[in-house]
PDB file of C-alpha atoms in Angstrom:
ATOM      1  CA  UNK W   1      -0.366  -5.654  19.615  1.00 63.00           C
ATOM      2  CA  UNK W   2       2.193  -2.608  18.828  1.00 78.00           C
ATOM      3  CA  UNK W   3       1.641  -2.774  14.903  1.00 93.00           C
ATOM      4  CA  UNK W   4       4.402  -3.104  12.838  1.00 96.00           C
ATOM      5  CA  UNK W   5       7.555  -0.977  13.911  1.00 97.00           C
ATOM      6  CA  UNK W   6       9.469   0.910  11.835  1.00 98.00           C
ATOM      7  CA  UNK W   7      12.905   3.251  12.149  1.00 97.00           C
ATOM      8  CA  UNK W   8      13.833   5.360  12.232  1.00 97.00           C
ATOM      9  CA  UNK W   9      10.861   8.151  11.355  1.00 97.00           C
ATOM     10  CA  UNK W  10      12.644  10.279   9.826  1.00 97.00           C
ATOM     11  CA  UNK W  11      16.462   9.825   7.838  1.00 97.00           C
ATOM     12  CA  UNK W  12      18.547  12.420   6.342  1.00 97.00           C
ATOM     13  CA  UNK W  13      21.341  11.523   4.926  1.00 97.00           C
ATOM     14  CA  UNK W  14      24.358  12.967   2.522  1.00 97.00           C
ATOM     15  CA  UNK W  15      24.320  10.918  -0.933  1.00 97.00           C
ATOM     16  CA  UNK W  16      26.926   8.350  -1.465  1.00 97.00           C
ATOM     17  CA  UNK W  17      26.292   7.332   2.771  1.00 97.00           C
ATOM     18  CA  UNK W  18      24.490   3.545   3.838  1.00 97.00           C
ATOM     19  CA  UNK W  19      21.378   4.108   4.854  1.00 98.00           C
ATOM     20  CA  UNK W  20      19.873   1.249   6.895  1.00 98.00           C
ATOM     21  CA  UNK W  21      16.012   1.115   7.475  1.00 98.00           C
ATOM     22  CA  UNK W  22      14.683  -1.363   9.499  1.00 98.00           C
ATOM     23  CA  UNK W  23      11.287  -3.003  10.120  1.00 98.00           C
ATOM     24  CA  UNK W  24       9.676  -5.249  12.936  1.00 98.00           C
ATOM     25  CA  UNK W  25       6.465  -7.137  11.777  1.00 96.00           C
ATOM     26  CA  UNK W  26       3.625  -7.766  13.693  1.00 95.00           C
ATOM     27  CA  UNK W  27       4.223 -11.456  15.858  1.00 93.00           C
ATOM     28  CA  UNK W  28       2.999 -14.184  13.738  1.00 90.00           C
ATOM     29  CA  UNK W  29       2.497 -12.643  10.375  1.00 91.00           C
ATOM     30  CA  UNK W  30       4.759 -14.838   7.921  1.00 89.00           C
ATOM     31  CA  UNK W  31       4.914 -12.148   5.084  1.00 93.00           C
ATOM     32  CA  UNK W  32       6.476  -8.648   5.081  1.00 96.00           C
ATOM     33  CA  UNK W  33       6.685  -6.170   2.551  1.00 96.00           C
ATOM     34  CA  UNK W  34       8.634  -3.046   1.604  1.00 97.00           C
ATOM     35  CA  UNK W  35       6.717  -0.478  -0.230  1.00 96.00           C
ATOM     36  CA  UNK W  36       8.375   2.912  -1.290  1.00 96.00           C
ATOM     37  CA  UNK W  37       5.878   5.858  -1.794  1.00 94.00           C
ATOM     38  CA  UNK W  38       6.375   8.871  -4.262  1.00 88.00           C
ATOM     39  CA  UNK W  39       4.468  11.167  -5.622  1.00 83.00           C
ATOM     40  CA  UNK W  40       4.812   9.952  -9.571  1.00 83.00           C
ATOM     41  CA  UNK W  41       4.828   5.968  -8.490  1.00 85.00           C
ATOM     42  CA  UNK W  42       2.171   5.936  -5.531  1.00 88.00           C
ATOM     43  CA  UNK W  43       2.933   2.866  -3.761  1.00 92.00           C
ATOM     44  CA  UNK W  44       5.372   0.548  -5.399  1.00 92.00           C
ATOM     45  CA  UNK W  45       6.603  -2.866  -4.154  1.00 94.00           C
ATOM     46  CA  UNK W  46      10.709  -3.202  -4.199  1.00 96.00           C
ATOM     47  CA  UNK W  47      10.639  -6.787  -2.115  1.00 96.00           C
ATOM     48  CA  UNK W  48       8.523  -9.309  -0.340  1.00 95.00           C
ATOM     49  CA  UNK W  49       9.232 -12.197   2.389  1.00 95.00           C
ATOM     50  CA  UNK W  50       7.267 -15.393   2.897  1.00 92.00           C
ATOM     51  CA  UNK W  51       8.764 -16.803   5.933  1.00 92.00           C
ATOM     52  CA  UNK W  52      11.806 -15.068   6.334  1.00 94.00           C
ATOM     53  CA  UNK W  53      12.581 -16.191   2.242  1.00 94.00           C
ATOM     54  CA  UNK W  54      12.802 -13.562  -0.304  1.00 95.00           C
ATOM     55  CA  UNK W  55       9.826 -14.455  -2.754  1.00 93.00           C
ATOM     56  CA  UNK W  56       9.996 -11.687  -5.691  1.00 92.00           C
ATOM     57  CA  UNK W  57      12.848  -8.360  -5.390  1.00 93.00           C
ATOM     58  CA  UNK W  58      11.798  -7.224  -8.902  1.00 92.00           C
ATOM     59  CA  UNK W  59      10.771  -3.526  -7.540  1.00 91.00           C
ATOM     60  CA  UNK W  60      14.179  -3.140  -6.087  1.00 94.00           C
ATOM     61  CA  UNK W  61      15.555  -0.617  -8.179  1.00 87.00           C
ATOM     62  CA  UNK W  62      19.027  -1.761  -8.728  1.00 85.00           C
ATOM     63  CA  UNK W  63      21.935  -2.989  -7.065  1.00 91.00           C
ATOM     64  CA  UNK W  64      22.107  -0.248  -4.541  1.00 95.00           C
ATOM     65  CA  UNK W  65      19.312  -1.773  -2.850  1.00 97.00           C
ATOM     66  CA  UNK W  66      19.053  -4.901  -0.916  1.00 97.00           C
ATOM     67  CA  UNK W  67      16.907  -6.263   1.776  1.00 97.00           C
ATOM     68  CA  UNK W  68      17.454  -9.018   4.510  1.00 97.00           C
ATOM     69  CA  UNK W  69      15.392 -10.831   6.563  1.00 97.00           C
ATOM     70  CA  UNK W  70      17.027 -13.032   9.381  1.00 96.00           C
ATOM     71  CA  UNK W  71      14.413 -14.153  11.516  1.00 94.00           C
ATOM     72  CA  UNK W  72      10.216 -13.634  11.750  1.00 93.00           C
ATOM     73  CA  UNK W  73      10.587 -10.636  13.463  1.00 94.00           C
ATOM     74  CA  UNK W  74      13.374  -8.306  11.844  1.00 96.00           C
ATOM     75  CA  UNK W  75      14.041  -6.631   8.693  1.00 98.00           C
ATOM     76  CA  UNK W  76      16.428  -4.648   7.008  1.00 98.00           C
ATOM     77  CA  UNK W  77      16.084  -2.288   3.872  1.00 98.00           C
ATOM     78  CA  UNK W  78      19.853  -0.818   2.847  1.00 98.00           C
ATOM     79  CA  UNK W  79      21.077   1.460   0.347  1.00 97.00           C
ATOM     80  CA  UNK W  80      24.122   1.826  -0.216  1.00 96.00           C
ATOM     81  CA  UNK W  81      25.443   4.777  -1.942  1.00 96.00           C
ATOM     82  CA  UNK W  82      22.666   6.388  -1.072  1.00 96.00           C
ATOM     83  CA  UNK W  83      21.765   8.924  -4.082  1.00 96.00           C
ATOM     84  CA  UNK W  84      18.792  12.038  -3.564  1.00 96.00           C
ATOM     85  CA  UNK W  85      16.744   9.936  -5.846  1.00 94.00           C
ATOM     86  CA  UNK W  86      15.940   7.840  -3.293  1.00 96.00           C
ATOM     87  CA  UNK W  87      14.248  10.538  -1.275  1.00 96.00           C
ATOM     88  CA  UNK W  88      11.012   8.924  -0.011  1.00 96.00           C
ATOM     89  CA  UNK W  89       8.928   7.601   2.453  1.00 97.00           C
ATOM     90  CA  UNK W  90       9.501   3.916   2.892  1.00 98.00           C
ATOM     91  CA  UNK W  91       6.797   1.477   4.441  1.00 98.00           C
ATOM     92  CA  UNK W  92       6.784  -1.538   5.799  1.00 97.00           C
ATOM     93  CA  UNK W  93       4.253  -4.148   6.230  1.00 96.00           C
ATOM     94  CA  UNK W  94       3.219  -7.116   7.087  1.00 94.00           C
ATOM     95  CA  UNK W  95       0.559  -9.920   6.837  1.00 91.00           C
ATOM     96  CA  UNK W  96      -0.678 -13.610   7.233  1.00 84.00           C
ATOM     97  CA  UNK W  97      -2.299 -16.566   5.581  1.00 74.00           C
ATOM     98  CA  UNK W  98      -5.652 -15.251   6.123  1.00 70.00           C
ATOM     99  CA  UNK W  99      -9.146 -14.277   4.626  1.00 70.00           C
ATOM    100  CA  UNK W 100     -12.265 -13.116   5.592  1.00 71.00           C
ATOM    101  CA  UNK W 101     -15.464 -14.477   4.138  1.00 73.00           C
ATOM    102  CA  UNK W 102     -12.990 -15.330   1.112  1.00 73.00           C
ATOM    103  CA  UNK W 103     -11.601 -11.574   0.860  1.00 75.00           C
ATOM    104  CA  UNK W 104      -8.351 -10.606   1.199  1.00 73.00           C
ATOM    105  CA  UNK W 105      -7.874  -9.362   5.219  1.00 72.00           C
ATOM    106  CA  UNK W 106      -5.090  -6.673   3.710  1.00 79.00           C
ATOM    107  CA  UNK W 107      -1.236  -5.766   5.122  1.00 88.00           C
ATOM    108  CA  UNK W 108      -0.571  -3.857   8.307  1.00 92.00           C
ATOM    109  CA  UNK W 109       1.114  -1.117   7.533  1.00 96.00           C
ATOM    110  CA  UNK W 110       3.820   0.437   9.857  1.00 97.00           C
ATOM    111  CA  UNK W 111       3.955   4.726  10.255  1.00 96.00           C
ATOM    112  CA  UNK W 112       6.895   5.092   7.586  1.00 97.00           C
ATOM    113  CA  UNK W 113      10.663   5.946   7.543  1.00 98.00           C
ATOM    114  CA  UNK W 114      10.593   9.418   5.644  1.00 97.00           C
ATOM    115  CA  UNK W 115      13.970   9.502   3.697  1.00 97.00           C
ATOM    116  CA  UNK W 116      15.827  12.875   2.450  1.00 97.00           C
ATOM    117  CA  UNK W 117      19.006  12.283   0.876  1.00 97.00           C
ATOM    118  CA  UNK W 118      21.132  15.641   0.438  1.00 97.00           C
TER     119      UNK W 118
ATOM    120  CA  UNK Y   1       3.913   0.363 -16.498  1.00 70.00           C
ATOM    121  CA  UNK Y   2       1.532   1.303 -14.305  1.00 81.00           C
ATOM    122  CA  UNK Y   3      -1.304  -1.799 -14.069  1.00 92.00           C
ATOM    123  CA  UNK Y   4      -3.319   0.306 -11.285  1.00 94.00           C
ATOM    124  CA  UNK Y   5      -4.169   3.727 -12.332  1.00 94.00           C
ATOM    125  CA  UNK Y   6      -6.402   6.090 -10.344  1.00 95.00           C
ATOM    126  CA  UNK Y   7      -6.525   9.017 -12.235  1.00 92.00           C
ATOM    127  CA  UNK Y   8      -7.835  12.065 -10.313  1.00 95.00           C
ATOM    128  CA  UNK Y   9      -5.179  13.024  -8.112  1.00 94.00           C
ATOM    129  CA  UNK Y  10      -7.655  14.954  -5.813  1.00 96.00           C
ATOM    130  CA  UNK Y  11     -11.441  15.407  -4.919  1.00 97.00           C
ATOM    131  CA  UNK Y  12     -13.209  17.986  -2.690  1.00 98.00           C
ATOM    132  CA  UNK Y  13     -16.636  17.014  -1.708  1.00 98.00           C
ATOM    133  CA  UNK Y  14     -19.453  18.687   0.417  1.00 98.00           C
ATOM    134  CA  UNK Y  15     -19.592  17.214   4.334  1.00 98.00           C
ATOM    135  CA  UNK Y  16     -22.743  14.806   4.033  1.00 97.00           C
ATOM    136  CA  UNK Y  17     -22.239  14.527   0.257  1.00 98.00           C
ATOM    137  CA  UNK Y  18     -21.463  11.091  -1.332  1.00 98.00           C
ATOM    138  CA  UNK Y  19     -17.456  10.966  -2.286  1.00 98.00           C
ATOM    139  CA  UNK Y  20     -16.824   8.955  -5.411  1.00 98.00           C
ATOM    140  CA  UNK Y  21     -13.227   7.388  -5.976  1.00 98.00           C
ATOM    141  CA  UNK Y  22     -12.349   6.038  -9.092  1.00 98.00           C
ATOM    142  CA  UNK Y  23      -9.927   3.240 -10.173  1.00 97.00           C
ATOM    143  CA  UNK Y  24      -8.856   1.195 -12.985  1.00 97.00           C
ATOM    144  CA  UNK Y  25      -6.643  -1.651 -13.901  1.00 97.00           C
ATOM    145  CA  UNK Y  26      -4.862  -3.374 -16.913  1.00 96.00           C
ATOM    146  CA  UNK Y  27      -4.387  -6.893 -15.373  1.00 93.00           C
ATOM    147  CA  UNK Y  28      -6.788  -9.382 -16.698  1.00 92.00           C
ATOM    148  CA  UNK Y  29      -5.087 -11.823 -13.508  1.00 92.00           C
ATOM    149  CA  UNK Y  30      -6.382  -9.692 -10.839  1.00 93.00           C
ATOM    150  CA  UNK Y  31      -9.454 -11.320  -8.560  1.00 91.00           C
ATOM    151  CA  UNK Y  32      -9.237  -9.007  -5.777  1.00 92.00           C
ATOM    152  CA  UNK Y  33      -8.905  -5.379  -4.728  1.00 94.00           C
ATOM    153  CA  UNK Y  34      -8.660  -3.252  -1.783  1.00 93.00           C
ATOM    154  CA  UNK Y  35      -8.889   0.051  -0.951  1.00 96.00           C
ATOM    155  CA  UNK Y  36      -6.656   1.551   1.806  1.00 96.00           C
ATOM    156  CA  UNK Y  37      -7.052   4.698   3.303  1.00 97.00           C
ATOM    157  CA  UNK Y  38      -3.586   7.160   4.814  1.00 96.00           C
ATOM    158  CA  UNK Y  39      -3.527   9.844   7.039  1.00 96.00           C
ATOM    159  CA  UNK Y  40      -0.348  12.289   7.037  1.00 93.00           C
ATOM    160  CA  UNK Y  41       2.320  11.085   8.870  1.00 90.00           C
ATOM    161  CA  UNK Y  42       0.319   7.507   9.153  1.00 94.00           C
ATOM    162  CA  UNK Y  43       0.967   4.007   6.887  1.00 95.00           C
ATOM    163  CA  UNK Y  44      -1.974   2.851   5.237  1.00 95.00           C
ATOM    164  CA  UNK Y  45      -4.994   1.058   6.726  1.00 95.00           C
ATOM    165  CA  UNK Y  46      -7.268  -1.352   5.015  1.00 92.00           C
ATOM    166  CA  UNK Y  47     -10.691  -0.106   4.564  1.00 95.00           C
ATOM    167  CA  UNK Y  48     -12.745  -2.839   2.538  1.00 94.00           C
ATOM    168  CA  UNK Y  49     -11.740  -5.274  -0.556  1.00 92.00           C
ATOM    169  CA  UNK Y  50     -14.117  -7.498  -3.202  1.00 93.00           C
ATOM    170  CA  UNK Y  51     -13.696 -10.221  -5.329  1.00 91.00           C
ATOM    171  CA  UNK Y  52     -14.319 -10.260  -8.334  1.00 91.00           C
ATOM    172  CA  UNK Y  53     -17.141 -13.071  -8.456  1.00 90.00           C
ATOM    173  CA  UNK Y  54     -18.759  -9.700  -6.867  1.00 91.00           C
ATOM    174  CA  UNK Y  55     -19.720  -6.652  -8.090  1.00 93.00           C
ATOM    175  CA  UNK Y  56     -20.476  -4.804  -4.726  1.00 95.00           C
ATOM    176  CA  UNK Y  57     -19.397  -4.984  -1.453  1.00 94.00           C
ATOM    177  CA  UNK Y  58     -20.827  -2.804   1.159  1.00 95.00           C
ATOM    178  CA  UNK Y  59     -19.366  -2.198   4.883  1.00 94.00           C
ATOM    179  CA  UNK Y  60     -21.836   0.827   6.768  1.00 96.00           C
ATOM    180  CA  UNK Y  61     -20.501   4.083   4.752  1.00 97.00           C
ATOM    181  CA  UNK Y  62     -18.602   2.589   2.414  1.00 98.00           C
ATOM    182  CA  UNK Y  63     -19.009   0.643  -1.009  1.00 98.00           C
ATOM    183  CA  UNK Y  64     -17.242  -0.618  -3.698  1.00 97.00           C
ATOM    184  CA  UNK Y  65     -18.298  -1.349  -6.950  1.00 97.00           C
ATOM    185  CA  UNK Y  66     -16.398  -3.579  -9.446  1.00 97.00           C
ATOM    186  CA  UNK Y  67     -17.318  -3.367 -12.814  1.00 96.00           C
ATOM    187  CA  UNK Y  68     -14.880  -6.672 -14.423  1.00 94.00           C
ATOM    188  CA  UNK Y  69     -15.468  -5.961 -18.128  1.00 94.00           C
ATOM    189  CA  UNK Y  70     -14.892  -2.892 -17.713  1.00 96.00           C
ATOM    190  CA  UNK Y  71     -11.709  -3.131 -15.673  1.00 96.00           C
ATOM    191  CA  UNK Y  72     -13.216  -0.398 -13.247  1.00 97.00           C
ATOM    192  CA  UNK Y  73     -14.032  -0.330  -9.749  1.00 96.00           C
ATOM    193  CA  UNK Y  74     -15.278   2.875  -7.768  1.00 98.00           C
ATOM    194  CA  UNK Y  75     -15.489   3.493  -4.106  1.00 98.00           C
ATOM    195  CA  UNK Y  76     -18.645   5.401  -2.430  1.00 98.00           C
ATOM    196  CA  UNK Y  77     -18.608   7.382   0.876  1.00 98.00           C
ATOM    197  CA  UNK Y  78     -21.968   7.967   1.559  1.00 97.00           C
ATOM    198  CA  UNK Y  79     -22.427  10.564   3.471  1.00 98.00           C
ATOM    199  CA  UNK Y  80     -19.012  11.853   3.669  1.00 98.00           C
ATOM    200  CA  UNK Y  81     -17.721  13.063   6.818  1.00 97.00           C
ATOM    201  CA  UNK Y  82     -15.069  15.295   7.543  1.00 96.00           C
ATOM    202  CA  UNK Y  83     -12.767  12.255   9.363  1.00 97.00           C
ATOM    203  CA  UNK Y  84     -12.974  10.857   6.075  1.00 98.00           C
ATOM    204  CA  UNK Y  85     -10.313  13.307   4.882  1.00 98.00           C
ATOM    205  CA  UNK Y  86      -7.257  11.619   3.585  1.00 98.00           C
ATOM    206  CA  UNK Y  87      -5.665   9.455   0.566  1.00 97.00           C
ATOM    207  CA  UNK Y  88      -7.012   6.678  -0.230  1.00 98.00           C
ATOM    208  CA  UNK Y  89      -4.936   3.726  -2.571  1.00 96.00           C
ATOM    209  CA  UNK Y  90      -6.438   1.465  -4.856  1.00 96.00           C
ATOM    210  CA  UNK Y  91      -4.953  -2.107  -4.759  1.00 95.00           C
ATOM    211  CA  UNK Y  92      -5.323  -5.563  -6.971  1.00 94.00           C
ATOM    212  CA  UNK Y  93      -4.193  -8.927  -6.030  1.00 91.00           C
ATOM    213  CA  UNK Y  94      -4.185 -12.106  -7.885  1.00 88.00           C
ATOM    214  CA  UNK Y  95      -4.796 -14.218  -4.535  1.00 79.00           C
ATOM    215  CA  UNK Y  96      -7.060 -13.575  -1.958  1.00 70.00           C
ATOM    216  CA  UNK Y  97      -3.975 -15.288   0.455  1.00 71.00           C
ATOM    217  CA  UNK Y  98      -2.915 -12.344   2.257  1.00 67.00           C
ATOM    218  CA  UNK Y  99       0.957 -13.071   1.740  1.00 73.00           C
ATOM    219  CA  UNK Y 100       0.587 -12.353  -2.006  1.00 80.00           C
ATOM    220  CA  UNK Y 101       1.885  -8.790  -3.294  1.00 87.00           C
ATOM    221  CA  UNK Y 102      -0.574  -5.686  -3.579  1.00 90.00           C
ATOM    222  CA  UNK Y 103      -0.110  -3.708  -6.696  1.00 92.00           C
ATOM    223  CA  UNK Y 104      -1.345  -0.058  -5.978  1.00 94.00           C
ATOM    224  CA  UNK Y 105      -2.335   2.855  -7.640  1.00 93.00           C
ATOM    225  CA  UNK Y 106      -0.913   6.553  -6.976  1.00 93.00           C
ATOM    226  CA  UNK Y 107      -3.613   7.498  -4.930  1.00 94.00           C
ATOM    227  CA  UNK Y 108      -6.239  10.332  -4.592  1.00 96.00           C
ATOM    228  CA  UNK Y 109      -6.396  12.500  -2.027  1.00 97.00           C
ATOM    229  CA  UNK Y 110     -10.077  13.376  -0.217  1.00 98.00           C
ATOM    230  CA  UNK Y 111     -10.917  16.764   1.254  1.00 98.00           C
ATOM    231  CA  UNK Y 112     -14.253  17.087   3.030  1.00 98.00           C
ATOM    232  CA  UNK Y 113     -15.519  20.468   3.049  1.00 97.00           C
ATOM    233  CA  UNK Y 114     -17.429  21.540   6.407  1.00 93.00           C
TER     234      UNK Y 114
END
């Protein structure tokens, strides 16, 4: 099991360029997640699949953003103009139908695509 | 409006002391809650969760309380160790389903002095 993928690591981009982010689950989870971390927000949700179907995008910050999901095991995250606002690190995650002893079992988490915009 | 709020932004605690983490919430609709625990340059990793039917859950160093009317939960390290260094993020659910979304707090970072 190699986790859930993420890239690049690290981004560093001019504002006003696309910046693409992308995301491979871990086979046979059926949910993924992108969280963006800051230091004021801590971990906030911007979208969430259930089987490939985007189920709530009311963390996406505005138009700039937008998220894909074309099959169970790829993702996108874009922004596009990208503005130094957006200067973060960006998880990924993913998850299944699943609990243990009735508690939730938690994402998987991938390492992060830390984002500078100049 | 933040519905998960941990509110010490750091803690430094003696190696073999017990490390208390604090949380609270605004949600009335959350059952659940994890806490996660991140390394630098690392996602995330679950560490333990509880219901809140439960007002303890306990897994070998580690255990959270849950305090409902309160809207409070705390986690305990006991003893701390210096591995245990880190930030560690608060999360409530309203499912226990797995494919539901976490709402987290901003986190608290943990330094374990030798």
């Amino acid at each position: 099991d190699a986790g859930v993928i993420q890239s690049p690591r690290h981004e560093v981009t001019e504002m006003g360029q696309e910046v693409t982010l992308r995301c491979k689950p871990i086979s046979g989870h059926n949910s993924l997640f992108w969280y963006r971390q800051t230091m004021m927000r801590g971990l906030e949700l911007l979208i969430y699949f259930n089987n490939n179907v985007p189920i709530d995008d009311s963390g996406m910050p505005e138009d700039r953003f937008s998220a894909k999901m074309p099959n169970a095991s790829f993702s996108t995250l874009k922004i596009q103009p990208s503005e130094p606002r957006d200067s973060a690190v960006y998880f990924c995650a993913s998850s299944r139908f699943q609990t243990v002893e009735g508690l939730p079992y938690g994402y998987t988490f991938g390492s992060g695509t830390r984002l500078t915009v100049v | 409006d933040q519905q998960v709020k941990q509110n010490s932004p750091s803690l430094s605690v003696q190696e073999g002391r017990i490390s208390i983490l604090n949380c609270d919430y605004t949600n009335s609709m959350f059952d659940y809650f994890l806490w996660y625990k991140k390394y630098p340059a690392e996602g995330p990793t679950f560490l333990i969760s509880i219901s809140s039917i439960k007002d303890k859950n306990e897994d070998g160093r580690f255990t959270v309380f849950l305090n409902k009317s309160a809207k409070h939960l705390s986690l305990h390290i006991v003893p701390s160790q210096p591995g245990d260094s880190a930030v560690y993020f608060c999360a409530a659910s309203t499912t226990n389903f797995g494919n539901e979304k976490l709402t987290f707090g901003t986190g608290t970072r943990l330094t374990i002095i030798p």
